[in-house]
Coordinates of C-alpha atoms in Angstrom, one line a residue:
M1 CA 5.8 -16.5 -30.1
I2 CA 6.3 -13.6 -27.8
K3 CA 4.3 -10.5 -28.7
E4 CA 5.2 -6.9 -28.5
A5 CA 3.9 -4.7 -25.6
K6 CA 4.0 -1.0 -25.1
I7 CA 3.9 1.5 -22.2
A8 CA 3.0 5.1 -22.9
L9 CA 3.5 8.0 -20.4
E10 CA 1.6 11.2 -20.3
D11 CA 4.8 13.2 -21.2
G12 CA 4.7 11.5 -24.6
T13 CA 7.3 8.7 -23.8
I14 CA 6.4 5.4 -25.5
L15 CA 8.5 2.3 -24.7
K16 CA 8.3 -1.0 -26.4
G17 CA 9.1 -4.4 -25.0
E18 CA 7.9 -8.0 -24.8
A19 CA 4.4 -8.9 -23.6
F20 CA 3.6 -11.3 -20.8
G21 CA 0.6 -11.9 -18.7
Y22 CA -2.9 -11.3 -20.0
E23 CA -3.7 -9.7 -23.4
T24 CA -5.4 -6.5 -22.5
T25 CA -4.8 -2.7 -22.0
N26 CA -4.9 -1.0 -18.6
V27 CA -4.2 2.5 -17.4
G28 CA -2.8 3.8 -14.1
E29 CA -0.2 5.8 -12.3
V30 CA 3.3 4.5 -13.1
V31 CA 5.3 4.0 -9.9
F32 CA 8.5 2.1 -8.9
S33 CA 9.3 -0.2 -6.0
T34 CA 12.9 -0.9 -4.9
G35 CA 12.3 -4.3 -3.3
M36 CA 14.7 -7.0 -4.3
T37 CA 12.1 -9.7 -3.5
G38 CA 8.4 -9.9 -2.8
Y39 CA 6.8 -9.3 -6.2
T40 CA 3.9 -11.6 -5.3
E41 CA 3.2 -9.6 -2.1
S42 CA 3.5 -6.3 -3.8
L43 CA 1.3 -7.2 -6.8
T44 CA -1.5 -8.4 -4.4
D45 CA -1.1 -5.4 -2.0
P46 CA -4.4 -3.3 -2.2
S47 CA -2.4 -0.1 -1.7
F48 CA -1.2 -0.6 -5.3
K49 CA -4.7 -0.3 -6.7
G50 CA -4.8 2.2 -9.6
E51 CA -1.1 1.9 -10.2
I52 CA 1.1 0.3 -12.8
L53 CA 4.0 -1.1 -10.8
M54 CA 7.6 -1.1 -12.0
S55 CA 10.3 -3.1 -10.2
T56 CA 13.8 -1.6 -10.0
Y57 CA 15.3 -5.0 -9.4
P58 CA 16.2 -6.3 -12.8
L59 CA 15.0 -10.0 -12.7
E60 CA 11.5 -10.9 -11.7
G61 CA 9.7 -14.2 -11.6
N62 CA 12.7 -16.4 -10.8
Y63 CA 11.1 -18.0 -7.7
G64 CA 7.6 -18.2 -9.1
V65 CA 4.4 -17.6 -7.2
D66 CA 2.6 -19.3 -4.3
E67 CA -0.8 -18.4 -2.9
D68 CA 0.5 -18.4 0.6
W69 CA 2.3 -15.2 -0.2
Y70 CA -0.8 -13.3 -1.4
Q71 CA -1.7 -10.1 0.6
S72 CA -5.2 -10.1 -0.8
D73 CA -7.3 -12.4 -2.9
K74 CA -6.1 -11.1 -6.3
I75 CA -3.6 -8.9 -8.1
Q76 CA -4.4 -5.3 -7.3
T77 CA -2.0 -3.5 -9.7
E78 CA -3.1 -2.4 -13.1
G79 CA 0.1 -3.8 -14.8
F80 CA 3.7 -4.8 -14.2
I81 CA 6.9 -3.5 -15.8
V82 CA 10.1 -5.5 -15.5
R83 CA 13.6 -5.4 -17.0
E84 CA 13.8 -9.2 -17.4
L85 CA 11.1 -11.9 -16.9
C86 CA 12.0 -15.4 -15.8
R87 CA 9.6 -17.7 -17.5
Q88 CA 10.8 -20.9 -15.9
P89 CA 11.0 -20.3 -12.1
S90 CA 13.0 -22.5 -9.8
C91 CA 11.5 -22.8 -6.3
F92 CA 10.1 -25.9 -4.4
G93 CA 7.3 -23.8 -2.9
A94 CA 6.0 -22.2 -6.1
D95 CA 2.8 -23.4 -7.8
K96 CA 2.8 -21.1 -10.8
S97 CA 5.0 -18.8 -12.8
L98 CA 4.8 -15.0 -12.7
N99 CA 3.5 -15.1 -16.3
E100 CA 0.7 -17.5 -15.3
F101 CA -0.1 -15.4 -12.3
L102 CA -0.8 -12.3 -14.4
K103 CA -2.8 -14.3 -16.9
E104 CA -5.0 -15.7 -14.1
F105 CA -6.0 -12.3 -12.9
E106 CA -6.1 -10.7 -16.4
I107 CA -3.3 -8.2 -15.8
P108 CA -0.8 -7.1 -18.5
G109 CA 2.9 -7.2 -18.1
I110 CA 5.8 -5.8 -20.1
S111 CA 9.5 -6.9 -20.0
G112 CA 12.6 -5.8 -21.8
I113 CA 12.2 -2.2 -20.5
D114 CA 15.2 -0.1 -19.4
T115 CA 13.8 0.2 -15.9
R116 CA 16.8 2.1 -14.6
A117 CA 16.2 4.9 -17.1
L118 CA 12.5 4.9 -16.5
T119 CA 13.1 5.1 -12.7
L120 CA 15.4 8.0 -13.1
K121 CA 12.7 9.8 -15.2
I122 CA 10.1 9.3 -12.5
R123 CA 12.5 10.4 -9.8
E124 CA 13.2 13.6 -11.8
F125 CA 9.7 14.4 -13.0
G126 CA 7.5 12.5 -10.6
S127 CA 5.0 9.7 -10.9
M128 CA 3.1 9.9 -14.2
K129 CA -0.1 8.6 -15.7
G130 CA 0.5 5.7 -18.0
A131 CA -1.2 3.1 -20.3
L132 CA 0.1 -0.4 -20.8
T133 CA -1.0 -2.6 -23.6
T134 CA -0.2 -6.2 -24.7
E135 CA -2.7 -5.8 -27.6
N136 CA -2.2 -4.3 -31.1
M137 CA -2.8 -0.6 -30.5
V138 CA -1.4 2.4 -32.3
D139 CA 0.9 4.7 -30.4
D140 CA -1.4 7.7 -30.5
E141 CA -4.4 5.8 -29.2
L142 CA -2.3 4.4 -26.3
L143 CA -0.9 7.9 -25.5
K144 CA -4.4 9.3 -25.5
L145 CA -5.5 6.7 -22.9
A146 CA -2.6 7.6 -20.7
R147 CA -3.3 11.3 -20.8
E148 CA -7.1 11.3 -20.5
Q149 CA -7.4 9.1 -17.4
P150 CA -8.2 11.0 -14.2
N151 CA -5.4 11.8 -11.8
I152 CA -5.0 9.2 -9.0
Q153 CA -5.7 11.9 -6.4
D154 CA -9.2 12.4 -7.9
I155 CA -10.2 8.7 -7.8
D156 CA -12.1 6.9 -5.0
L157 CA -10.0 3.8 -4.7
V158 CA -10.7 2.7 -1.1
P159 CA -14.2 1.5 -1.9
K160 CA -12.8 -0.8 -4.6
V161 CA -10.5 -2.7 -2.2
S162 CA -12.3 -2.5 1.2
T163 CA -14.3 -5.5 2.6
K164 CA -18.0 -5.4 1.8
E165 CA -19.0 -7.2 5.0
I166 CA -17.9 -7.5 8.6
K167 CA -15.5 -10.4 9.3
E168 CA -14.1 -11.8 12.5
Y169 CA -10.8 -13.5 13.2
G170 CA -9.6 -15.1 16.4
E171 CA -12.9 -14.7 18.2
D172 CA -11.7 -16.7 21.2
M173 CA -8.9 -14.2 22.1
D174 CA -9.1 -11.9 25.1
L175 CA -8.4 -8.7 23.2
N176 CA -10.3 -7.6 20.1
V177 CA -9.1 -5.0 17.6
A178 CA -11.7 -3.2 15.4
L179 CA -9.9 -2.9 12.1
I180 CA -11.2 -0.3 9.6
D181 CA -10.3 -1.8 6.2
C182 CA -9.1 0.9 3.8
G183 CA -7.1 -1.8 1.9
V184 CA -5.7 -4.1 4.5
K185 CA -3.0 -6.7 3.8
K186 CA -3.3 -10.2 5.1
N187 CA -0.1 -9.8 7.0
I188 CA -1.5 -7.0 9.1
I189 CA -4.4 -9.2 10.3
Q190 CA -1.9 -12.1 10.9
G191 CA 0.3 -9.8 12.9
F192 CA -2.5 -9.2 15.4
L193 CA -3.4 -12.9 15.6
D194 CA 0.3 -13.9 16.1
K195 CA 0.3 -11.6 19.2
G196 CA -2.9 -13.0 20.7
M197 CA -5.3 -10.3 19.5
G198 CA -8.5 -11.0 17.7
V199 CA -9.6 -8.8 14.8
T200 CA -13.0 -7.6 13.6
L201 CA -12.7 -6.3 10.1
F202 CA -15.1 -3.5 9.1
P203 CA -15.8 -1.8 5.8
Y204 CA -14.1 1.6 5.4
D205 CA -17.5 3.4 5.8
T206 CA -18.8 1.7 8.9
P207 CA -20.5 4.2 11.3
S208 CA -18.8 4.6 14.7
D209 CA -21.8 3.2 16.6
K210 CA -21.8 0.0 14.6
I211 CA -18.1 -0.5 15.5
M212 CA -18.8 0.1 19.2
D213 CA -21.6 -2.6 19.1
Y214 CA -18.8 -5.1 18.9
D215 CA -17.2 -3.8 22.1
P216 CA -13.6 -3.6 20.8
N217 CA -10.6 -3.0 23.0
G218 CA -8.9 -0.8 20.4
L219 CA -9.3 0.7 16.9
M220 CA -6.9 0.2 14.0
V221 CA -7.0 2.0 10.6
S222 CA -5.3 0.1 7.8
C223 CA -3.2 1.0 4.8
G224 CA -4.9 1.6 1.5
P225 CA -4.7 3.1 -2.0
G226 CA -5.1 6.6 -3.4
N227 CA -5.8 10.0 -1.8
P228 CA -6.6 9.8 2.0
E229 CA -8.4 13.2 1.8
R230 CA -11.2 11.5 -0.2
N231 CA -11.7 9.0 2.6
L232 CA -14.2 11.2 4.4
K233 CA -16.3 8.5 6.1
T234 CA -13.3 6.9 7.8
I235 CA -12.2 10.3 8.9
D236 CA -15.6 11.0 10.5
T237 CA -15.5 7.6 12.3
I238 CA -12.1 8.4 13.7
Q239 CA -13.2 11.7 15.0
K240 CA -16.1 10.1 16.8
L241 CA -14.1 7.3 18.4
S242 CA -10.7 8.9 19.1
N243 CA -11.6 9.6 22.8
K244 CA -13.2 6.2 23.3
L245 CA -10.5 3.7 22.3
P246 CA -6.8 3.3 21.9
I247 CA -6.0 4.0 18.2
F248 CA -3.4 2.6 15.9
G249 CA -2.8 3.5 12.2
I250 CA -0.6 2.2 9.5
C251 CA 0.3 4.0 6.2
M252 CA -3.0 5.5 5.0
G253 CA -4.2 4.9 8.5
Q254 CA -1.7 7.4 9.7
Q255 CA -2.7 9.9 7.1
V256 CA -6.5 9.8 7.7
I257 CA -5.9 9.9 11.5
A258 CA -3.7 13.0 11.0
K259 CA -6.4 14.5 8.8
S260 CA -9.1 13.9 11.5
F261 CA -7.0 16.1 13.9
G262 CA -6.6 18.9 11.4
A263 CA -3.3 18.1 9.7
K264 CA -2.7 18.5 6.0
I265 CA -1.8 15.9 3.4
F266 CA 0.2 16.3 0.2
K267 CA 1.0 14.2 -2.8
M268 CA 4.6 13.1 -2.9
K269 CA 6.7 13.5 -6.0
F270 CA 7.3 9.7 -6.4
G271 CA 6.5 8.3 -3.0
H272 CA 8.1 5.6 -0.9
R273 CA 7.8 2.0 -2.2
G274 CA 10.1 -0.7 -1.3
A275 CA 11.6 -2.6 1.7
N276 CA 14.6 -0.5 2.5
Q277 CA 13.3 2.9 3.8
P278 CA 15.3 4.2 6.8
V279 CA 13.2 5.6 9.7
K280 CA 14.6 7.4 12.8
D281 CA 12.8 7.4 16.1
L282 CA 13.2 10.9 17.6
E283 CA 12.8 9.7 21.2
T284 CA 15.3 6.9 21.3
G285 CA 17.6 7.8 18.3
N286 CA 17.1 4.2 17.0
V287 CA 17.0 3.8 13.2
F288 CA 14.9 1.1 11.6
I289 CA 14.8 -0.3 8.0
T290 CA 11.2 -0.4 7.0
S291 CA 8.8 -1.6 4.3
Q292 CA 6.7 1.2 2.7
N293 CA 4.1 1.7 0.0
H294 CA 2.6 5.2 -0.3
G295 CA 2.4 8.2 -2.6
F296 CA 0.9 10.7 -0.1
S297 CA 2.3 12.0 3.2
V298 CA 1.3 14.0 6.2
D299 CA 2.6 17.6 6.0
A300 CA 5.1 17.9 8.9
D301 CA 4.6 21.7 9.3
S302 CA 0.8 21.2 9.7
L303 CA 1.3 19.1 12.8
K304 CA 2.3 22.2 14.7
D305 CA -1.3 23.4 14.8
T306 CA -2.6 20.0 16.1
P307 CA -2.4 18.0 19.3
L308 CA -0.2 15.5 17.4
N309 CA 3.5 15.1 18.2
L310 CA 6.0 13.9 15.6
T311 CA 7.9 10.9 16.9
Q312 CA 9.7 9.4 13.8
V313 CA 11.0 10.8 10.5
N314 CA 12.2 9.3 7.2
L315 CA 16.0 9.8 6.9
N316 CA 15.9 10.1 3.1
D317 CA 13.5 13.1 2.9
G318 CA 12.4 14.1 6.4
T319 CA 8.7 13.2 5.9
P320 CA 6.7 12.1 9.0
E321 CA 6.9 8.4 9.8
G322 CA 5.1 8.4 13.2
F323 CA 3.3 10.5 15.7
S324 CA 1.5 10.4 19.1
H325 CA -1.1 12.6 20.7
D326 CA -0.8 15.1 23.6
E327 CA -3.5 13.3 25.6
L328 CA -5.2 10.4 23.8
V329 CA -3.9 6.8 23.6
L330 CA -2.8 6.9 20.0
R331 CA 0.1 5.5 17.9
C332 CA 0.6 5.9 14.2
V333 CA 3.3 4.9 11.7
Q334 CA 3.7 5.5 8.0
Y335 CA 5.6 2.2 7.3
H336 CA 4.5 -1.4 7.5
P337 CA 5.6 -3.1 10.7
E338 CA 4.0 -6.4 9.5
A339 CA 6.3 -6.4 6.4
G340 CA 5.1 -8.7 3.6
P341 CA 7.5 -8.1 1.9
G342 CA 10.2 -6.5 4.0
P343 CA 12.2 -6.5 7.2
N344 CA 10.8 -7.3 10.7
D345 CA 12.6 -4.5 12.5
T346 CA 9.4 -2.9 13.8
R347 CA 7.1 -5.8 14.6
F348 CA 7.4 -4.8 18.3
I349 CA 4.8 -2.1 17.5
Y350 CA 2.1 -4.8 17.7
D351 CA 3.3 -5.5 21.3
E352 CA 3.2 -1.8 22.1
F353 CA -0.4 -1.5 20.9
K354 CA -1.4 -4.6 22.8
E355 CA 0.0 -3.0 26.0
M356 CA -1.9 0.2 25.2
M357 CA -5.1 -1.7 25.1
N358 CA -4.3 -3.7 28.2
T359 CA -3.7 -0.5 30.3
Y360 CA -6.4 1.6 28.8

């Protein structure tokens, strides 16, 4: 028999639906993603740590789950909100259902929610703190949990998802990228390997001299969850290595690199999450459709007082999507060129970074 589940928002909204996944209660910031596919990749994306994810696409679970699609070794979200759950998937490659997937990693889910109405609420009032339960809990207690949790900008989330030890991939390749792991996706690492570049993965707080001991050809700073301004150790490492190596940043990587050069960061109203964000390159005029997942952004006006040059913007709201440096060999983008899920319009950026390392 299907049990009742509830989601409470800090503004007092309480929505009831059907429970799936694990029987538990979790809190987090409620956000929405507009991807039509890729729920496995999104749920396992470390950038969603601390967040209860809602899909705007109405049917989830219809093609099941396969471990080859994981972007980390587990589900990273605190919960999953859907309009309709498919409990009997149909896909030759799937080895488990979405319901079984959430149970395996002890994550609660709720279906039967008017996700369109909830998305419109978040678009109007911004992302909100929430609490999701698949247990028997009174409304007042659930609402108290939603309201009393700390704001996501005040939580150190990167230490919860970063690797705890140094790992090497593609050791026999001619070029080696030192990758600072703030919450890296598997597709990012695979993107380098596919282009003939090896990767040494470092914890987010690795000192600069330890990274240089591995004699890398370039430095890459990954995506990750939460507030980039709290990632002070990574910012310090970037400041010490920025004139020693070519630098590449994706998502949070762009934000902490910008911060290391004096730019400002702000929390967005509801962020960019999905696989259909349009980005315009200011140098070529080309427009790309990109995959994104972030709730913070670089303040474009603050770039004017730095050596950073805006190169790409989001066509929906004008926020910075890429920048370069006056003198240093540096390239940053806010979106995910590796996709997973999403389009492959910008995978050429891996080739550009490889060329930057070859000519450095």
